[in-house]
Short mmCIF file of C-alpha atoms and ligand atoms in Angstrom, two decimals:
data_model
loop_
_atom_site.label_atom_id
_atom_site.label_comp_id
_atom_site.label_asym_id
_atom_site.label_seq_id
_atom_site.Cartn_x
_atom_site.Cartn_y
_atom_site.Cartn_z
CA MET A 15 -11.24 -2.07 -26.12
CA TYR A 16 -13.36 -4.98 -24.96
CA PRO A 17 -11.92 -7.74 -22.78
CA ASP A 18 -11.77 -11.35 -23.98
CA GLN A 19 -14.66 -13.58 -22.88
CA PHE A 20 -14.54 -14.91 -19.33
CA GLU A 21 -16.67 -16.84 -16.87
CA PHE A 22 -18.03 -14.95 -13.89
CA HIS A 23 -18.44 -16.47 -10.42
CA ARG A 24 -19.83 -14.66 -7.43
CA ALA A 25 -18.32 -16.35 -4.37
CA ASP A 26 -20.62 -16.94 -1.39
CA SER A 27 -17.74 -17.28 1.06
CA VAL A 28 -13.99 -16.81 1.24
CA SER A 29 -13.57 -20.60 1.26
CA GLU A 30 -15.54 -20.84 -1.97
CA ALA A 31 -13.41 -18.10 -3.52
CA VAL A 32 -10.26 -20.03 -2.55
CA GLU A 33 -11.70 -23.23 -4.08
CA LEU A 34 -12.66 -21.45 -7.29
CA LEU A 35 -9.13 -20.05 -7.61
CA ALA A 36 -7.60 -23.48 -6.97
CA ASP A 37 -9.91 -25.10 -9.56
CA ASN A 38 -9.28 -22.44 -12.22
CA PRO A 39 -5.55 -21.66 -12.53
CA ASP A 40 -6.36 -18.80 -14.95
CA ALA A 41 -9.01 -17.24 -12.71
CA GLU A 42 -8.57 -13.85 -11.01
CA LEU A 43 -10.31 -12.38 -8.02
CA ILE A 44 -12.13 -9.16 -8.70
CA ALA A 45 -12.56 -6.66 -5.87
CA GLY A 46 -12.96 -2.97 -6.83
CA GLY A 47 -11.92 -3.78 -10.41
CA HIS A 48 -9.95 -0.54 -10.73
CA SER A 49 -6.69 -2.23 -11.67
CA LEU A 50 -7.99 -5.48 -13.12
CA LEU A 51 -10.60 -4.11 -15.53
CA PRO A 52 -8.25 -1.58 -17.20
CA THR A 53 -5.68 -4.35 -17.77
CA MET A 54 -8.38 -6.65 -19.20
CA LYS A 55 -9.75 -3.93 -21.47
CA SER A 56 -6.26 -3.11 -22.75
CA GLY A 57 -5.55 -6.79 -23.39
CA LEU A 58 -2.74 -6.99 -20.82
CA ALA A 59 -4.71 -9.58 -18.82
CA SER A 60 -7.14 -12.20 -20.13
CA PRO A 61 -8.30 -14.34 -17.20
CA ASP A 62 -10.57 -17.28 -18.10
CA ALA A 63 -12.74 -16.55 -15.08
CA LEU A 64 -13.40 -13.82 -12.53
CA VAL A 65 -14.23 -14.61 -8.91
CA ASP A 66 -16.16 -11.72 -7.40
CA ILE A 67 -15.60 -11.22 -3.66
CA SER A 68 -17.29 -7.84 -3.41
CA ASP A 69 -20.45 -9.08 -1.67
CA LEU A 70 -18.86 -11.29 0.96
CA ASP A 71 -19.99 -10.68 4.55
CA GLY A 72 -17.25 -9.59 6.91
CA LEU A 73 -14.73 -8.47 4.28
CA SER A 74 -15.70 -4.81 4.46
CA GLY A 75 -15.38 -2.16 7.10
CA VAL A 76 -13.16 -0.69 9.79
CA GLU A 77 -13.21 -2.39 13.17
CA ARG A 78 -11.30 -1.49 16.33
CA ASN A 79 -9.95 -4.33 18.48
CA GLY A 80 -8.09 -2.75 21.38
CA GLU A 81 -4.90 -1.19 20.02
CA VAL A 82 -5.35 -2.58 16.52
CA THR A 83 -7.59 -1.36 13.72
CA HIS A 84 -8.79 -4.10 11.37
CA LEU A 85 -9.48 -3.07 7.78
CA GLY A 86 -11.53 -5.62 5.87
CA ALA A 87 -9.96 -6.29 2.47
CA MET A 88 -12.99 -4.90 0.61
CA THR A 89 -12.93 -1.62 2.53
CA THR A 90 -12.72 1.26 0.08
CA TYR A 91 -10.11 4.00 0.23
CA ALA A 92 -12.95 6.51 0.72
CA THR A 93 -14.08 4.70 3.88
CA VAL A 94 -10.53 4.70 5.23
CA ALA A 95 -9.86 8.31 4.27
CA ASP A 96 -13.14 9.46 5.86
CA ASP A 97 -12.48 7.66 9.15
CA ASP A 98 -11.54 10.35 11.70
CA ASP A 99 -10.32 7.79 14.26
CA LEU A 100 -7.92 6.28 11.74
CA TRP A 101 -6.41 9.71 11.11
CA GLU A 102 -5.64 9.72 14.86
CA ASP A 103 -4.60 6.07 15.25
CA ALA A 104 -2.71 5.40 12.01
CA THR A 105 -2.35 8.72 10.21
CA VAL A 106 -0.03 7.36 7.53
CA VAL A 107 -2.64 4.85 6.31
CA ALA A 108 -5.53 7.34 6.24
CA GLU A 109 -3.33 9.91 4.52
CA ALA A 110 -2.16 7.47 1.83
CA ALA A 111 -5.75 6.33 1.17
CA SER A 112 -6.84 9.97 0.84
CA GLN A 113 -4.26 10.47 -1.94
CA VAL A 114 -5.20 7.49 -4.12
CA GLY A 115 -6.44 8.57 -7.57
CA ASP A 116 -9.58 10.68 -7.47
CA ARG A 117 -12.90 10.41 -5.61
CA GLN A 118 -14.32 7.93 -8.12
CA VAL A 119 -11.33 5.62 -7.71
CA ARG A 120 -11.45 6.00 -3.93
CA ASN A 121 -15.14 5.07 -3.90
CA ARG A 122 -14.53 1.72 -5.64
CA GLY A 123 -10.90 0.67 -5.08
CA THR A 124 -10.18 -1.49 -2.04
CA VAL A 125 -7.34 -1.68 0.46
CA GLY A 126 -7.05 -5.45 -0.03
CA GLY A 127 -6.97 -5.11 -3.81
CA ASN A 128 -4.35 -2.39 -3.57
CA ILE A 129 -1.82 -4.39 -1.57
CA ALA A 130 -2.66 -7.72 -3.27
CA HIS A 131 -2.11 -6.15 -6.70
CA ALA A 132 1.27 -4.76 -5.47
CA ASP A 133 1.69 -2.21 -8.22
CA PRO A 134 5.07 -0.55 -7.54
CA ALA A 135 3.45 2.89 -7.98
CA SER A 136 0.50 2.27 -5.64
CA ASP A 137 0.18 4.34 -2.49
CA LEU A 138 -0.75 1.84 0.19
CA PRO A 139 2.30 -0.48 0.21
CA ALA A 140 4.70 2.08 1.75
CA ALA A 141 2.02 3.29 4.16
CA MET A 142 1.35 -0.25 5.38
CA LEU A 143 5.10 -0.88 5.72
CA ALA A 144 5.54 2.28 7.78
CA ALA A 145 2.49 1.39 9.88
CA ASN A 146 3.89 -2.10 10.57
CA ALA A 147 0.65 -3.76 9.46
CA THR A 148 -0.20 -7.46 9.44
CA VAL A 149 -1.98 -9.00 6.46
CA HIS A 150 -4.51 -11.82 6.83
CA VAL A 151 -4.53 -14.32 3.97
CA HIS A 152 -6.87 -17.26 3.37
CA GLY A 153 -5.35 -19.80 0.98
CA PRO A 154 -5.69 -23.47 0.04
CA ASP A 155 -3.88 -24.42 3.29
CA GLY A 156 -6.13 -22.31 5.48
CA GLU A 157 -5.74 -18.93 7.15
CA ARG A 158 -2.44 -17.27 8.03
CA SER A 159 -1.06 -13.90 9.06
CA VAL A 160 1.84 -12.31 7.20
CA GLU A 161 3.97 -9.51 8.63
CA ILE A 162 3.96 -6.64 6.16
CA ASP A 163 7.77 -6.76 5.89
CA ASP A 164 7.38 -10.24 4.34
CA PHE A 165 4.35 -9.48 2.18
CA PHE A 166 5.64 -7.63 -0.90
CA GLN A 167 7.90 -9.89 -2.94
CA GLY A 168 8.24 -8.23 -6.32
CA MET A 169 6.35 -6.42 -9.06
CA TYR A 170 2.73 -7.62 -8.74
CA ALA A 171 3.93 -10.47 -6.49
CA THR A 172 3.05 -10.97 -2.83
CA ALA A 173 3.12 -13.63 -0.14
CA ALA A 174 -0.61 -14.16 -0.77
CA GLY A 175 0.39 -16.00 -3.97
CA GLU A 176 -1.89 -16.80 -6.89
CA GLU A 177 -4.43 -18.74 -4.83
CA GLY A 178 -4.61 -16.66 -1.65
CA VAL A 179 -7.36 -14.22 -0.76
CA VAL A 180 -6.33 -11.22 1.33
CA THR A 181 -9.14 -11.00 3.87
CA GLY A 182 -7.99 -8.04 5.95
CA ILE A 183 -5.20 -5.89 7.31
CA ASP A 184 -4.44 -5.14 10.96
CA VAL A 185 -2.95 -1.73 11.62
CA PRO A 186 -1.50 -1.08 15.08
CA GLU A 187 -2.43 2.12 16.88
CA GLU A 188 0.40 4.64 16.84
CA GLY A 189 0.25 5.64 20.50
CA GLU A 190 0.79 9.09 21.92
CA ASN A 191 4.59 9.25 21.35
CA THR A 192 4.34 8.27 17.70
CA ALA A 193 3.42 10.31 14.62
CA SER A 194 3.36 9.52 10.91
CA ALA A 195 2.84 10.95 7.43
CA TYR A 196 2.58 10.02 3.75
CA VAL A 197 3.71 12.42 1.03
CA LYS A 198 3.92 11.79 -2.69
CA LYS A 199 4.87 13.24 -6.03
CA PRO A 200 1.96 12.11 -8.21
CA ALA A 201 2.49 11.25 -11.85
CA PRO A 202 0.79 14.14 -13.67
CA ALA A 203 -1.38 11.96 -15.95
CA SER A 204 -2.43 9.11 -13.67
CA GLY A 205 -2.02 10.33 -10.10
CA TYR A 206 -0.08 7.19 -9.19
CA ALA A 207 3.05 7.75 -7.10
CA LEU A 208 6.12 8.69 -9.13
CA VAL A 209 7.61 8.54 -5.65
CA GLY A 210 5.73 8.32 -2.36
CA VAL A 211 7.31 8.21 1.09
CA ALA A 212 5.66 7.03 4.30
CA ALA A 213 7.26 7.63 7.69
CA ARG A 214 6.33 6.70 11.24
CA LEU A 215 8.53 7.92 14.09
CA THR A 216 8.37 7.12 17.79
CA PHE A 217 9.88 9.61 20.21
CA ASP A 218 11.29 9.65 23.71
CA GLY A 219 11.22 13.38 24.39
CA ASP A 220 12.88 14.91 21.33
CA GLU A 221 14.81 11.79 20.38
CA VAL A 222 13.60 9.37 17.72
CA THR A 223 13.72 5.90 19.25
CA ASP A 224 12.12 3.99 16.38
CA ALA A 225 11.72 4.84 12.69
CA ARG A 226 9.84 3.03 9.96
CA ILE A 227 10.30 4.73 6.58
CA ALA A 228 9.21 3.21 3.26
CA ALA A 229 8.82 4.25 -0.36
CA ASN A 230 6.60 3.53 -3.35
CA GLY A 231 7.51 4.09 -6.98
CA VAL A 232 11.25 3.58 -6.62
CA MET A 233 11.80 -0.19 -6.63
CA ASP A 234 9.74 -3.01 -8.14
CA HIS A 235 7.64 -3.07 -4.96
CA GLY A 236 7.04 -0.92 -1.89
CA THR A 237 10.21 -1.06 0.18
CA ARG A 238 11.64 0.01 3.54
CA LEU A 239 14.51 2.52 3.58
CA PRO A 240 16.81 1.20 6.35
CA ALA A 241 19.60 3.74 5.71
CA ALA A 242 17.19 6.64 6.26
CA GLU A 243 15.77 4.90 9.34
CA ASP A 244 19.28 4.45 10.79
CA ALA A 245 20.12 8.08 10.03
CA ILE A 246 17.16 9.51 11.96
CA GLU A 247 17.10 7.07 14.88
CA GLY A 248 18.81 8.53 17.93
CA GLU A 249 18.46 12.06 16.54
CA SER A 250 15.97 14.84 17.12
CA VAL A 251 13.97 15.81 14.04
CA ASP A 252 15.69 19.06 13.14
CA ALA A 253 16.64 20.43 9.72
CA ASP A 254 20.14 18.92 9.80
CA ALA A 255 19.02 15.41 10.79
CA VAL A 256 16.22 15.48 8.23
CA ALA A 257 18.68 16.49 5.48
CA VAL A 258 21.07 13.68 6.44
CA ALA A 259 18.23 11.12 6.41
CA GLY A 260 17.00 12.44 3.05
CA ASP A 261 20.49 12.11 1.57
CA ALA A 262 20.73 8.57 2.92
CA ALA A 263 17.30 7.46 1.61
CA GLY A 264 18.62 5.72 -1.51
CA ASP A 265 21.76 4.27 0.11
CA SER A 266 20.22 0.93 1.08
CA LEU A 267 18.69 0.33 -2.38
CA ASP A 268 20.28 -1.62 -5.21
CA GLU A 269 20.79 1.28 -7.63
CA TYR A 270 20.56 -1.00 -10.67
CA MET A 271 17.05 -1.99 -9.62
CA VAL A 272 15.72 1.56 -9.23
CA MET A 273 12.79 2.00 -11.61
CA GLU A 274 13.27 3.89 -14.83
CA ASP A 275 10.58 4.57 -17.43
CA GLN A 276 9.31 7.31 -19.70
CA GLN A 277 8.03 9.21 -16.67
CA ALA A 278 11.25 9.46 -14.70
CA SER A 279 14.90 8.41 -14.95
CA GLN A 280 16.61 6.53 -12.12
CA GLU A 281 18.52 9.70 -11.23
CA PHE A 282 15.33 11.79 -11.02
CA ARG A 283 13.54 9.15 -8.94
CA LEU A 284 16.42 9.09 -6.45
CA GLN A 285 16.35 12.89 -6.24
CA LEU A 286 12.61 12.73 -5.59
CA LEU A 287 13.18 10.02 -3.01
CA SER A 288 15.58 12.26 -1.05
CA ALA A 289 13.31 15.29 -1.27
CA TYR A 290 10.14 13.39 -0.31
CA THR A 291 11.88 11.55 2.53
CA GLU A 292 12.79 14.96 3.92
CA ARG A 293 9.21 16.19 3.48
CA ALA A 294 7.77 13.14 5.17
CA LEU A 295 10.13 13.50 8.15
CA GLU A 296 9.47 17.24 8.43
CA THR A 297 5.74 16.59 8.42
CA VAL A 298 6.06 13.93 11.13
CA GLY A 299 8.30 16.27 13.15
CA GLU A 300 5.73 19.07 12.90
CA ARG A 301 2.87 16.74 13.85
CA ALA A 302 4.82 15.52 16.86
CA GLY A 303 5.57 19.13 17.85
CA HIS A 304 9.33 18.80 17.35
CA MET A 305 9.88 21.21 14.44
C1 FAD B 423 -7.82 6.22 -12.96
C2 FAD B 423 -7.14 5.42 -11.87
C3 FAD B 423 -6.25 6.05 -11.03
C4 FAD B 423 -5.61 5.33 -10.00
N1 FAD B 423 -4.75 5.99 -9.19
C5 FAD B 423 -4.17 5.33 -8.19
C6 FAD B 423 -3.30 6.00 -7.27
O1 FAD B 423 -3.07 7.20 -7.34
N2 FAD B 423 -2.74 5.26 -6.27
C7 FAD B 423 -3.00 3.92 -6.11
O2 FAD B 423 -2.49 3.30 -5.18
N3 FAD B 423 -3.81 3.25 -6.96
C8 FAD B 423 -4.40 3.93 -7.98
N4 FAD B 423 -5.25 3.26 -8.82
C9 FAD B 423 -5.46 1.80 -8.66
C10 FAD B 423 -6.57 1.55 -7.67
O3 FAD B 423 -6.10 1.95 -6.42
C11 FAD B 423 -7.01 0.08 -7.58
O4 FAD B 423 -8.20 0.13 -6.88
C12 FAD B 423 -6.10 -0.88 -6.84
O5 FAD B 423 -4.82 -0.91 -7.41
C13 FAD B 423 -6.65 -2.31 -6.87
O6 FAD B 423 -7.73 -2.42 -6.01
P1 FAD B 423 -9.10 -3.03 -6.53
O7 FAD B 423 -9.94 -3.28 -5.34
O8 FAD B 423 -9.65 -2.11 -7.55
O9 FAD B 423 -8.62 -4.42 -7.15
P2 FAD B 423 -8.99 -5.16 -8.51
O10 FAD B 423 -8.72 -4.26 -9.66
O11 FAD B 423 -10.34 -5.77 -8.40
O12 FAD B 423 -7.89 -6.32 -8.45
C14 FAD B 423 -6.53 -6.06 -8.72
C15 FAD B 423 -5.73 -7.35 -8.57
O13 FAD B 423 -5.67 -7.74 -7.20
C16 FAD B 423 -6.28 -9.01 -7.01
N5 FAD B 423 -7.08 -8.90 -5.78
C17 FAD B 423 -8.03 -7.99 -5.51
N6 FAD B 423 -8.50 -8.15 -4.26
C18 FAD B 423 -7.81 -9.18 -3.74
C19 FAD B 423 -7.83 -9.82 -2.46
N7 FAD B 423 -8.65 -9.43 -1.47
N8 FAD B 423 -6.98 -10.86 -2.25
C20 FAD B 423 -6.12 -11.28 -3.22
N9 FAD B 423 -6.06 -10.70 -4.45
C21 FAD B 423 -6.90 -9.66 -4.70
C22 FAD B 423 -7.14 -9.25 -8.23
O14 FAD B 423 -7.27 -10.63 -8.52
C23 FAD B 423 -6.35 -8.53 -9.32
O15 FAD B 423 -5.31 -9.35 -9.78
C24 FAD B 423 -5.89 3.95 -9.86
C25 FAD B 423 -6.80 3.31 -10.70
C26 FAD B 423 -7.42 4.03 -11.70
C27 FAD B 423 -8.40 3.32 -12.59
#
């Protein structure tokens, strides 16, 4: 199908993009286009105007600032997944990026577009939650930083709002006592996450002193799993503790809000959530040398 007609603006700066969005309530930013164009072609979205931010200076690339890695919003998944230092510093983010779609999607899709779009089945939301990232947003009221725990607000809804441009994401370095992983059950047809689980554990010796565990594909947006975090904190990552945390994974979720569609029932998603929480924790335990 062909999309409806639309105006096309190529922004020369982030400020201009913000102004164009404010002046055109039905305008949409276009970054990699890998979510927006399919929805326009299928008639699910018909923006009056597109604001292209793909050529803006400073929005692309991976930059290290001390113990934080800055990912420009227009950085592609391929760039992230091919960055050896990121696999060391924030494994969960590199691993999630490496599992997005296929090589063609990873060459065009962007990290900013992924989290701004906030598709419940996307891979990066849980990874960014586990990594404890900070999102930089430029909106009509200027620039602000949003903690990742406050960023995802619902299906396709974020703290960036309709008029905010995500300009970048800061990912803290894991440090030598921390390890992380992202594992997912891909939907067979699309590759999106039926369920994906991201985990980052910090250890003191064998004991887990801090856990950040989050899931995609289960609720209407990427979400932390506090019951699983509580279950593994204070424990060593052995088979028993991993099984208890896996069992607990769904306990903190509102069961009536668990996603259900033609791909998976609520019951099946919760079973996957338990199994993939266990897998994520096992993988982190192995990487940290504790299993
Ligand atoms: C065949 C296929 C398979 C895919 N498989 C997966 C998968 O396995 N896992 C996965 O996570 N994703 C998958 N995707 C989606 C892909 O990752 C998209 O790239 C991503 O969801 C959106 O990023 P984008 O840069 O393409 O954004 P666009 O499509 O350009 O934009 C998407 C939305 O986000 C808004 N937006 C974009 N950038 C910004 C910004 N900087 N600030 C504010 N708003 C912004 C746009 O206005 C638009 O509303 C797949 C896509 C395709 C086509």
